[in-house]
Amino acid sequence: MTTSTPHSAPQTTDMRKFLVLLLGSIGVVYGDIGTSPLYAFREALRPFSHDGVSHEEVVGLISLMVWTLTIIVTFKYVLFLLRADNDGEGGTLSLLALLMKKASRYNKVLFFAGIIGAALFIGDAMITPALSVLSAVEGLKLVTPALSDYVLPISVAIMVALFMVQSRGTAAVSNFFGPITVLWFLVMGIGGAVHIADDYTILHALNPLHAIGFLGHAGFVGLIVLGAVFLTVTGAEALYADLGHFGRRPIQVAWFILVFPALALNYLGQGALVLDQPEKIENPFYLMFPEWALLPVVILATLATIIASQAVITGAFSLARQAIHLGFLPRLEVCFTSETNTGQIYVPAVNTLLLVGVLILIFTFGSSESLATAYGISVTGAMVVTTLLAFQFLRVVWGWRPVTAAICLLPLFLLECIFLAANLLKIHDGGYVPVLIAAAIMIMMWTWRKGTMLLREKTARHEIPLEAFIASIERKSDHAPVQVPGTAVFLTSVPDKTPAVLLHNLKHNHVLHQHNVILTIKTAGVPYLPDDQRFTLTKISERFTKLELKFGFMETQNVSRALGQCRKAGFKFEIMSTSFYLGRRKLVGDAKSGMPQWQDRLFIALAGAAIDPSDYFHLPANRVVEIGEQVVI
């Protein structure tokens, strides 16, 4: 007879939930970094392919790769940055939102650091799918040279199909992500472990002195090689950005029990293979496997790269939603593809932008070898920005002294700057591509932020204090506007001023509702807010009430649902007798004031691409009244 304690069922449930998160984190979080062995060592060997590579150079290269993984991924991201969270959410913009709330003196500096990091991540999200899928499909050349001409069409077909299914959501496909990626890491690890026996001296690479010695003797070539070595840590930023989806512990456990050992074994195995058979320098990853296993490994690698691409695309969607809520981008359509997981979203505009960018990169570069030269700048740049933000995090949030924070982060910062310098050497070989992509996105974000501030300043000149307006309405008993039954909700971004749409309604329709609500919607500096902090209700007079709704920057700003919560708290109104008044502005550029003419045009174009506010805020479609006005910017 067996007995169970009262705690056994909850413990079993918790363990099952942890294992699900563990499996999911392997599939999503580590999908990107798990495909690096396909091309990282091959590209690092490229400068030595003509003259031959010596034993010391191979050991030094592998040592560099293993210790780059150890220092940057293990120490910086897995052990440190996963603790630097904003209420459980990670990523550049999540950290930026926390710091801008805590340290107002550095808002401008933090803002530009944040948009640089975000722009570089979007650039990474374009290059990663193109590079990963090309490198996997190119394995078909080794199966049979007759398939060489089909590499490009197959890669394009995979990319188009991947972006087309985004609108359907990844919930069903994601169930397969974890098991496939686990199999991928096991195959990589076993494949590498088998070949370590080819030359046991490769184990000397575990000594970091070989990495230092390689850099000391390689000279300028060593700096070039560093650009390729950094390919081993692609996906580290996505690791931090996905913190909110899986939690810190599953991500950390997955890294130490499977991902890191598999990557280290594979790189060591590739190194031993090249030491034993130098002729396999052309493609050491695929040539580790016997001929009969080549086609299955190519298929598995292709699946793994699709998963890696999906992870980066999903990260771009999440970053775009954060940027919208933080005021860095106009309101774009955000579709939720899961009823239970709010992290599974689809942003059509971002999806189209990424697809166009990926296809242009595939057709422009044509091979993973050419595209690898364009890679690295966006990743290293984003990492440098994250380290700078982490310095502020240590000072502002954890309360460390500046000297202590600098001592801890300065070695890491200098190392990343060296990697960035190495990647900048590839500017003329295609490295300008991620720089141009990031620059374009930065200009868009800066223009939107600057334009909205100028628009706010211009409209503020004609605003009337709300209390003065209400007092004047109450005094005009003889010429008071006609009062009509029902409730009118006027949306405004400045709660202390009279909404322009209210003034226009009075001017043109000469009516005032029995109940009038001045509604302000704000985004908090935290990812999620509890329902008891959702709204603040302030009664001004018998006919006027101020209502402030707050949402976290990871939440859907659903006004209808929030008003339902207000009703439960005692705010009485009937939705069928309520009208929502929105102001629709027609923007006209003015080259003599505000921004340059090109920036005016860009801001107006961005404003035109924004989703209708009634859709964005989920207002009842048949209860919305829009009143337009023309504004010169």
XYZ file of C-alpha atoms in Angstrom:
633
model
C 0.000 0.000 0.000
C 1.333 3.402 -0.956
C 0.379 6.764 0.401
C 0.969 10.226 -0.987
C 1.531 13.451 0.842
C -0.823 16.390 0.253
C 2.023 18.204 -1.516
C 2.786 15.458 -4.058
C 0.160 16.523 -6.637
C 1.210 20.200 -6.729
C 4.870 19.153 -6.882
C 4.141 16.837 -9.811
C 2.246 19.623 -11.589
C 5.089 22.091 -10.979
C 7.648 19.593 -12.280
C 5.571 18.895 -15.386
C 5.203 22.641 -16.012
C 8.951 23.124 -15.545
C 9.758 20.330 -18.010
C 7.386 21.847 -20.591
C 9.091 25.229 -20.186
C 12.507 23.540 -20.330
C 11.634 21.806 -23.599
C 10.112 24.981 -25.031
C 13.160 27.054 -24.120
C 15.437 24.594 -25.947
C 13.245 24.884 -29.034
C 12.736 28.632 -29.100
C 15.434 30.339 -27.030
C 18.355 28.261 -28.288
C 17.144 27.644 -31.833
C 19.318 30.447 -33.216
C 22.577 29.783 -31.379
C 22.147 26.069 -32.099
C 22.637 26.572 -35.833
C 25.949 28.453 -35.511
C 28.127 25.299 -35.859
C 26.869 25.006 -39.448
C 29.020 27.940 -40.541
C 31.016 29.514 -37.671
C 34.128 27.278 -37.719
C 34.046 27.046 -41.533
C 34.100 30.840 -41.861
C 36.825 31.191 -39.205
C 39.023 28.824 -41.250
C 38.425 30.774 -44.472
C 41.531 33.062 -44.203
C 43.731 29.933 -43.831
C 42.135 27.823 -46.574
C 44.698 28.725 -49.273
C 47.956 28.353 -47.335
C 46.806 25.611 -44.990
C 46.113 25.800 -41.298
C 48.572 24.657 -38.629
C 47.854 22.555 -35.549
C 48.309 25.527 -33.235
C 45.916 27.651 -35.308
C 43.127 25.042 -35.217
C 43.482 24.564 -31.458
C 43.597 28.338 -30.957
C 40.460 28.881 -33.061
C 38.466 26.230 -31.201
C 39.706 27.649 -27.898
C 38.471 31.092 -28.972
C 35.056 29.678 -29.844
C 34.605 27.679 -26.643
C 35.693 30.562 -24.435
C 33.596 33.090 -26.366
C 30.582 30.903 -25.583
C 31.706 30.663 -21.958
C 32.351 34.353 -21.319
C 29.613 36.019 -23.358
C 26.740 33.530 -23.249
C 27.344 31.737 -19.942
C 28.643 34.575 -17.780
C 26.975 37.615 -19.341
C 23.580 36.335 -20.461
C 22.771 33.081 -18.631
C 24.193 33.963 -15.204
C 23.893 37.781 -15.137
C 21.478 39.378 -17.619
C 18.715 36.839 -16.988
C 18.599 38.370 -13.494
C 18.452 41.916 -14.904
C 14.768 41.791 -15.740
C 11.810 44.168 -15.739
C 9.209 42.232 -13.742
C 10.218 39.017 -15.477
C 10.593 40.502 -18.979
C 13.968 40.755 -20.715
C 15.344 42.387 -23.847
C 16.769 45.782 -24.764
C 13.502 47.727 -24.763
C 12.242 46.063 -21.592
C 15.446 47.079 -19.814
C 15.226 50.545 -21.375
C 11.664 51.035 -20.077
C 12.807 50.214 -16.549
C 15.833 52.528 -16.697
C 13.934 55.476 -18.217
C 11.465 55.195 -15.360
C 14.213 55.093 -12.729
C 16.832 57.491 -14.156
C 15.199 60.552 -15.710
C 18.490 62.467 -16.017
C 19.738 60.155 -18.765
C 16.515 59.772 -20.718
C 17.908 61.087 -24.031
C 21.058 58.983 -23.834
C 19.066 55.920 -22.812
C 16.532 56.524 -25.584
C 19.161 56.582 -28.319
C 20.940 53.568 -26.813
C 17.632 51.710 -26.766
C 16.666 52.472 -30.367
C 20.180 51.551 -31.560
C 19.872 48.173 -29.821
C 16.340 47.630 -31.135
C 17.300 48.617 -34.694
C 20.291 46.274 -34.673
C 18.077 43.434 -33.430
C 15.650 43.976 -36.350
C 18.628 43.894 -38.733
C 19.704 40.635 -37.097
C 16.164 39.285 -37.594
C 16.546 39.799 -41.345
C 20.041 38.353 -41.750
C 19.698 35.326 -39.434
C 16.952 33.505 -41.399
C 18.717 34.120 -44.713
C 22.122 32.954 -43.456
C 20.854 29.965 -41.450
C 18.571 28.520 -44.125
C 21.129 29.034 -46.912
C 23.862 27.312 -44.870
C 21.581 24.330 -44.157
C 20.246 23.874 -47.692
C 23.785 24.147 -49.106
C 24.388 20.742 -47.527
C 22.523 19.336 -50.548
C 25.636 20.097 -52.620
C 27.473 17.425 -50.629
C 24.674 14.897 -51.133
C 24.900 15.349 -54.910
C 26.442 18.227 -56.902
C 23.431 18.062 -59.254
C 21.355 19.835 -56.586
C 23.636 22.903 -56.499
C 21.395 24.904 -58.817
C 18.385 24.277 -56.580
C 19.848 25.703 -53.355
C 18.620 29.241 -53.999
C 15.065 28.332 -55.134
C 14.612 25.923 -52.206
C 15.838 28.550 -49.720
C 13.458 31.165 -51.158
C 10.538 28.710 -51.066
C 11.248 27.873 -47.411
C 11.401 31.566 -46.469
C 8.183 32.483 -48.290
C 6.347 29.532 -46.720
C 7.680 30.402 -43.253
C 6.516 34.009 -43.422
C 3.157 33.052 -44.945
C 2.231 30.815 -41.998
C 2.999 33.513 -39.411
C -0.579 34.800 -39.583
C -1.868 31.358 -38.560
C 0.188 31.409 -35.382
C 2.990 29.153 -34.178
C 1.091 27.350 -31.408
C 0.661 24.098 -33.358
C 4.151 24.138 -34.885
C 5.819 25.111 -31.615
C 4.852 21.757 -30.092
C 7.415 20.196 -32.445
C 10.097 22.827 -31.908
C 11.401 21.465 -28.608
C 11.759 17.764 -29.586
C 13.342 18.584 -32.971
C 15.836 20.986 -31.401
C 16.670 18.491 -28.640
C 17.364 15.891 -31.359
C 19.461 18.467 -33.230
C 21.635 19.201 -30.177
C 22.038 15.484 -29.444
C 23.102 14.772 -33.042
C 25.549 17.699 -32.939
C 26.987 16.628 -29.600
C 27.363 12.959 -30.527
C 28.778 13.823 -33.949
C 31.406 16.020 -32.339
C 32.212 13.622 -29.500
C 32.905 10.761 -31.935
C 35.476 12.825 -33.844
C 37.352 14.075 -30.770
C 39.103 10.687 -30.908
C 40.544 11.699 -34.313
C 43.030 13.896 -32.471
C 42.848 14.153 -28.688
C 45.163 17.152 -28.696
C 42.105 19.245 -29.595
C 41.231 19.056 -25.890
C 44.066 21.536 -25.291
C 41.557 24.116 -26.619
C 39.853 24.016 -23.215
C 42.841 25.985 -21.932
C 42.137 29.708 -22.590
C 45.875 30.366 -22.972
C 45.675 28.829 -26.454
C 43.028 31.402 -27.445
C 45.237 34.228 -26.146
C 48.314 32.754 -27.847
C 46.470 32.484 -31.167
C 45.519 36.171 -31.086
C 49.062 37.117 -30.099
C 50.638 35.320 -33.065
C 47.928 35.819 -35.724
C 48.263 39.601 -35.895
C 45.883 41.357 -38.300
C 44.528 38.014 -39.567
C 43.485 37.233 -36.011
C 41.330 40.356 -35.934
C 39.648 39.259 -39.183
C 39.063 35.779 -37.770
C 37.423 37.251 -34.663
C 34.560 38.422 -36.862
C 33.832 34.804 -37.779
C 34.422 33.528 -34.228
C 31.661 35.826 -33.028
C 29.204 33.847 -35.168
C 29.269 31.258 -32.368
C 27.164 33.504 -30.119
C 24.490 34.557 -32.584
C 21.150 34.308 -30.835
C 22.378 35.410 -27.411
C 20.276 38.597 -27.597
C 17.188 36.533 -28.472
C 17.964 34.431 -25.393
C 17.580 37.536 -23.211
C 14.524 38.814 -25.108
C 12.649 35.518 -24.586
C 13.074 35.620 -20.805
C 9.422 36.527 -20.227
C 8.137 33.554 -22.202
C 9.916 30.803 -20.275
C 11.446 32.226 -17.103
C 15.031 32.303 -15.909
C 15.433 28.813 -14.430
C 14.326 26.719 -17.466
C 16.594 28.764 -19.751
C 19.571 28.358 -17.416
C 19.054 24.609 -16.879
C 18.667 24.010 -20.638
C 21.965 25.781 -21.312
C 24.002 23.827 -18.776
C 22.571 20.316 -19.247
C 22.272 20.203 -23.051
C 22.998 23.274 -25.177
C 26.475 24.292 -23.967
C 27.847 20.710 -23.800
C 26.497 19.929 -27.298
C 27.981 23.093 -28.814
C 31.353 22.604 -27.124
C 31.563 18.934 -28.178
C 30.651 19.807 -31.768
C 33.270 22.550 -32.098
C 35.906 20.294 -30.534
C 34.904 17.494 -32.942
C 35.122 19.795 -35.979
C 38.580 20.899 -34.846
C 39.803 17.313 -34.374
C 38.412 16.354 -37.802
C 40.346 19.157 -39.528
C 43.532 18.227 -37.625
C 43.181 14.591 -38.753
C 41.862 15.265 -42.279
C 42.838 18.795 -43.445
C 41.105 18.262 -46.793
C 37.727 18.515 -45.006
C 38.337 22.181 -44.194
C 35.789 23.173 -46.878
C 32.750 22.123 -44.794
C 33.801 20.457 -41.536
C 30.311 20.326 -40.032
C 28.610 18.166 -42.657
C 31.753 16.150 -43.398
C 31.782 14.947 -39.764
C 28.943 12.583 -40.653
C 29.150 9.386 -42.734
C 27.756 9.477 -46.269
C 24.630 7.470 -45.367
C 23.704 10.026 -42.654
C 24.344 13.100 -44.762
C 20.842 13.553 -46.216
C 19.054 13.017 -42.843
C 21.429 15.522 -41.202
C 20.787 18.074 -43.980
C 17.020 17.659 -43.470
C 17.400 17.955 -39.695
C 19.644 21.025 -40.107
C 17.077 22.635 -42.388
C 14.339 22.045 -39.806
C 16.616 23.465 -37.105
C 17.317 26.614 -39.145
C 13.600 27.112 -39.780
C 13.052 26.907 -36.023
C 15.899 29.362 -35.460
C 14.350 31.724 -37.988
C 10.960 31.406 -36.291
C 12.517 32.348 -32.953
C 14.073 35.529 -34.361
C 10.870 36.488 -36.202
C 8.818 36.045 -33.030
C 11.384 38.160 -31.164
C 10.982 40.905 -33.779
C 7.205 40.844 -33.292
C 7.603 41.173 -29.510
C 10.121 43.996 -29.899
C 7.790 45.849 -32.273
C 4.922 45.616 -29.781
C 7.140 46.991 -27.016
C 8.329 49.805 -29.301
C 4.723 50.736 -30.151
C 3.662 50.904 -26.515
C 6.774 52.884 -25.548
C 6.116 55.451 -28.294
C 8.992 54.511 -30.628
C 6.736 53.356 -33.481
C 3.222 54.245 -34.667
C 0.344 51.997 -33.619
C 0.501 48.965 -35.900
C -1.924 46.081 -36.148
C -1.063 43.367 -33.616
C -2.872 40.022 -33.985
C -2.918 37.446 -31.188
C -2.568 33.887 -32.461
C -3.117 32.110 -29.152
C -5.943 32.367 -26.632
C -3.681 31.362 -23.747
C -0.191 32.637 -24.588
C -0.036 36.428 -24.998
C 3.531 36.141 -26.301
C 2.361 34.515 -29.531
C 1.545 37.509 -31.707
C 1.616 38.439 -35.372
C 2.417 41.947 -36.639
C 1.583 42.059 -40.385
C 3.647 45.177 -41.162
C 6.769 43.760 -39.467
C 6.226 40.362 -41.113
C 6.121 41.979 -44.571
C 9.197 44.102 -43.820
C 11.188 41.050 -42.680
C 10.134 38.923 -45.670
C 11.132 41.596 -48.189
C 14.442 42.141 -46.382
C 15.248 38.410 -46.224
C 14.477 37.834 -49.919
C 16.603 40.821 -50.958
C 19.513 39.459 -48.891
C 19.188 35.949 -50.366
C 19.130 37.181 -53.967
C 21.839 39.811 -53.381
C 24.414 37.581 -51.689
C 23.425 34.193 -53.135
C 25.343 32.008 -50.656
C 25.933 31.653 -46.935
C 29.661 32.279 -47.488
C 28.951 35.725 -48.958
C 26.243 36.526 -46.437
C 28.448 35.573 -43.475
C 30.622 38.603 -44.234
C 27.582 40.837 -43.675
C 26.815 39.202 -40.364
C 28.181 40.047 -36.965
C 27.978 43.852 -36.875
C 24.318 43.881 -35.836
C 24.892 41.190 -33.191
C 28.020 42.738 -31.683
C 26.509 46.236 -31.776
C 23.381 45.048 -29.951
C 25.538 43.319 -27.333
C 27.608 46.457 -26.688
C 24.390 48.457 -26.202
C 23.041 45.827 -23.794
C 26.247 45.969 -21.754
C 25.956 49.773 -21.480
C 22.346 49.444 -20.318
C 23.407 46.724 -17.892
C 25.894 49.180 -16.341
C 22.998 51.583 -15.672
C 20.920 48.702 -14.338
C 23.587 47.807 -11.779
C 23.792 51.440 -10.631
C 20.128 52.405 -10.647
C 18.267 49.192 -9.808
C 20.716 47.134 -7.789
C 22.324 50.196 -6.204
C 25.938 49.344 -7.034
C 28.598 52.030 -6.880
C 29.717 53.190 -10.354
C 33.291 52.001 -9.746
C 32.141 48.510 -8.726
C 29.795 48.231 -11.724
C 32.553 49.413 -14.076
C 35.096 46.921 -12.691
C 32.639 44.060 -13.294
C 31.527 45.063 -16.789
C 34.590 46.793 -18.245
C 36.430 43.556 -19.273
C 33.261 42.310 -20.985
C 32.681 45.688 -22.644
C 36.256 45.813 -23.977
C 35.978 42.237 -25.288
C 32.757 43.054 -27.133
C 34.289 46.247 -28.531
C 37.175 44.159 -29.918
C 34.658 41.826 -31.567
C 32.773 44.847 -32.937
C 36.001 46.277 -34.376
C 36.755 42.903 -35.989
C 33.314 42.841 -37.617
C 33.614 46.444 -38.771
C 36.541 45.344 -40.941
C 33.937 43.539 -43.082
C 32.076 46.767 -43.938
C 33.241 46.790 -47.571
C 32.498 43.047 -48.031
C 28.815 43.385 -47.173
C 29.002 44.517 -43.572
C 27.384 47.772 -44.633
C 24.068 45.916 -45.076
C 23.154 45.527 -41.381
C 24.444 49.063 -40.755
C 22.101 50.464 -43.411
C 19.170 48.392 -42.124
C 19.750 49.521 -38.536
C 20.242 53.147 -39.627
C 16.945 53.126 -41.538
C 15.047 51.711 -38.560
C 16.722 54.178 -36.178
C 15.715 57.095 -38.401
C 12.131 55.808 -38.438
C 12.000 55.515 -34.628
C 13.699 58.875 -34.056
C 11.431 60.598 -36.567
C 8.303 59.140 -34.984
C 9.410 60.119 -31.481
C 10.450 63.627 -32.557
C 7.345 64.139 -34.704
C 4.939 63.111 -31.962
C 6.668 65.504 -29.532
C 6.403 68.395 -32.022
C 2.774 67.531 -32.711
C 2.109 67.523 -28.989
C 3.778 70.944 -28.589
C 1.787 72.499 -31.456
C -1.572 71.200 -30.298
C -0.797 72.258 -26.709
C -0.774 75.946 -27.752
C -4.504 75.856 -28.437
C -5.533 73.728 -25.470
C -7.817 74.977 -22.694
C -7.386 73.803 -19.083
C -10.102 71.251 -18.361
C -11.226 72.744 -15.041
C -11.567 76.221 -16.583
C -13.619 74.790 -19.452
C -15.967 72.924 -17.100
C -16.391 76.021 -14.941
C -17.311 78.122 -17.989
C -19.841 75.516 -19.160
C -21.468 75.398 -15.754
C -21.740 79.232 -15.623
C -23.392 79.616 -19.046
C -26.913 78.736 -17.955
C -28.577 80.868 -20.635
C -26.330 79.828 -23.531
C -25.510 76.338 -22.327
C -25.325 73.639 -25.023
C -28.213 71.227 -25.408
C -27.883 68.305 -23.030
C -28.522 64.872 -24.532
C -28.888 61.596 -22.651
C -26.129 59.008 -22.518
C -22.387 58.965 -21.937
C -19.650 60.419 -24.138
C -16.080 59.183 -23.792
C -13.413 61.549 -25.152
C -9.931 60.061 -25.665
C -6.992 62.375 -24.958
C -3.309 62.040 -24.099
C -3.344 65.051 -21.730
C -5.914 64.606 -18.935
C -5.652 68.174 -17.576
C -6.520 69.804 -20.898
C -9.841 69.868 -22.726
C -9.791 67.317 -25.576
C -9.878 68.992 -28.994
C -12.558 66.542 -30.113
C -14.823 67.735 -27.273
C -14.389 71.365 -28.338
C -15.101 70.476 -31.977
C -18.210 68.545 -30.969
C -19.524 71.571 -29.053
C -18.607 73.961 -31.871
C -20.290 72.007 -34.655
C -23.061 70.017 -32.957
C -23.857 72.346 -29.990
C -24.600 69.416 -27.691
C -23.195 68.036 -24.453
C -23.943 64.592 -23.103
C -25.447 63.956 -19.711
C -22.239 62.206 -18.632
C -18.807 63.014 -20.091
C -15.689 60.942 -19.484
C -12.206 62.298 -20.226
C -10.265 59.103 -20.942
C -6.464 58.894 -20.866
C -4.601 55.705 -21.735
C -1.078 55.294 -20.403
C 1.601 52.634 -20.782
C 3.346 51.651 -17.557
C 7.060 50.885 -17.377
C 6.300 47.278 -16.393
C 5.208 44.400 -18.655
C 1.914 43.635 -16.922
C -0.359 45.372 -14.427
C -2.769 43.698 -11.988
C -6.463 44.524 -12.463
C -6.629 46.510 -9.223
C -4.115 48.989 -10.706
C -5.817 49.167 -14.094
C -7.811 52.386 -13.680
C -8.128 55.583 -11.672
C -11.505 57.342 -11.568
C -11.829 61.010 -10.545
C -15.158 62.826 -10.456
C -14.802 66.504 -11.435
C -18.458 67.589 -11.496
C -21.921 66.135 -11.971
C -21.382 65.837 -15.705
C -17.614 65.311 -15.998
C -15.373 62.451 -14.863
C -11.704 61.750 -15.520
C -10.731 58.136 -16.169
C -7.129 56.944 -16.516
C -6.484 53.431 -17.844
C -3.041 51.881 -17.487
C -1.601 48.924 -19.367
C 1.773 47.201 -19.199
C 3.935 47.464 -22.303
C 3.399 43.762 -23.056
C -0.400 43.937 -22.747
C -3.159 44.491 -25.286
C -4.689 47.910 -24.736
C -8.284 46.673 -24.748
C -10.407 49.608 -23.575
C -13.734 47.749 -23.834
C -12.537 45.021 -21.492
C -11.035 47.551 -19.074
C -14.314 49.512 -18.976
C -16.053 46.274 -18.046
C -13.738 46.043 -15.036
C -14.645 49.649 -14.177
C -18.344 48.731 -14.159
C -17.687 45.960 -11.651
C -15.928 48.542 -9.459
C -18.983 50.836 -9.455
C -18.495 53.060 -12.515
C -22.020 53.068 -13.932
C -22.614 53.393 -17.669
C -24.420 51.492 -20.415
C -22.312 50.575 -23.421
C -25.285 50.915 -25.828
C -25.853 54.516 -24.754
C -22.165 55.409 -24.776
C -20.348 57.122 -27.658
C -16.559 57.177 -28.056
C -15.236 60.378 -29.636
C -11.917 60.271 -31.458
C -10.024 63.076 -33.159
C -8.617 62.290 -36.600
C -5.779 64.580 -37.641
C -4.744 65.342 -41.184
C -1.054 66.226 -41.003
C 0.421 68.855 -43.324
C 4.204 69.322 -43.529
C 5.814 72.731 -43.071
C 9.465 73.010 -44.095
C 9.855 76.317 -42.243
C 9.166 74.892 -38.796
C 9.739 71.694 -36.869
C 11.572 69.009 -38.818
C 13.226 69.052 -42.278
C 10.872 68.404 -45.177
C 12.082 64.818 -45.741
C 11.458 64.034 -42.093
C 7.993 65.633 -42.253
C 7.138 63.361 -45.157
C 8.463 60.308 -43.335
C 6.474 61.163 -40.197
C 3.283 61.698 -42.221
C 3.861 58.359 -43.997
C 4.377 56.582 -40.670
C 1.227 58.192 -39.282
C -0.666 57.009 -42.361
C 0.553 53.444 -41.787
C -0.787 53.418 -38.216
C -3.832 51.303 -37.428
C -7.137 53.046 -36.729
C -7.266 53.986 -32.991
C -10.690 52.380 -32.609
C -9.194 49.042 -33.714
C -6.006 49.467 -31.707
C -7.880 50.214 -28.472
C -10.604 47.631 -29.256
C -13.482 50.114 -29.059
C -17.030 49.001 -29.988
C -17.157 49.551 -33.775
C -20.744 50.889 -33.800
C -20.189 53.337 -30.939
C -17.268 55.407 -32.335
C -17.587 58.989 -33.624
C -14.605 60.547 -35.407
C -14.131 64.299 -35.904
C -11.293 65.482 -38.123
C -8.941 68.448 -37.993
C -5.938 69.650 -39.983
C -2.620 70.168 -38.183
C 0.488 71.763 -39.708
C 3.727 70.204 -38.505
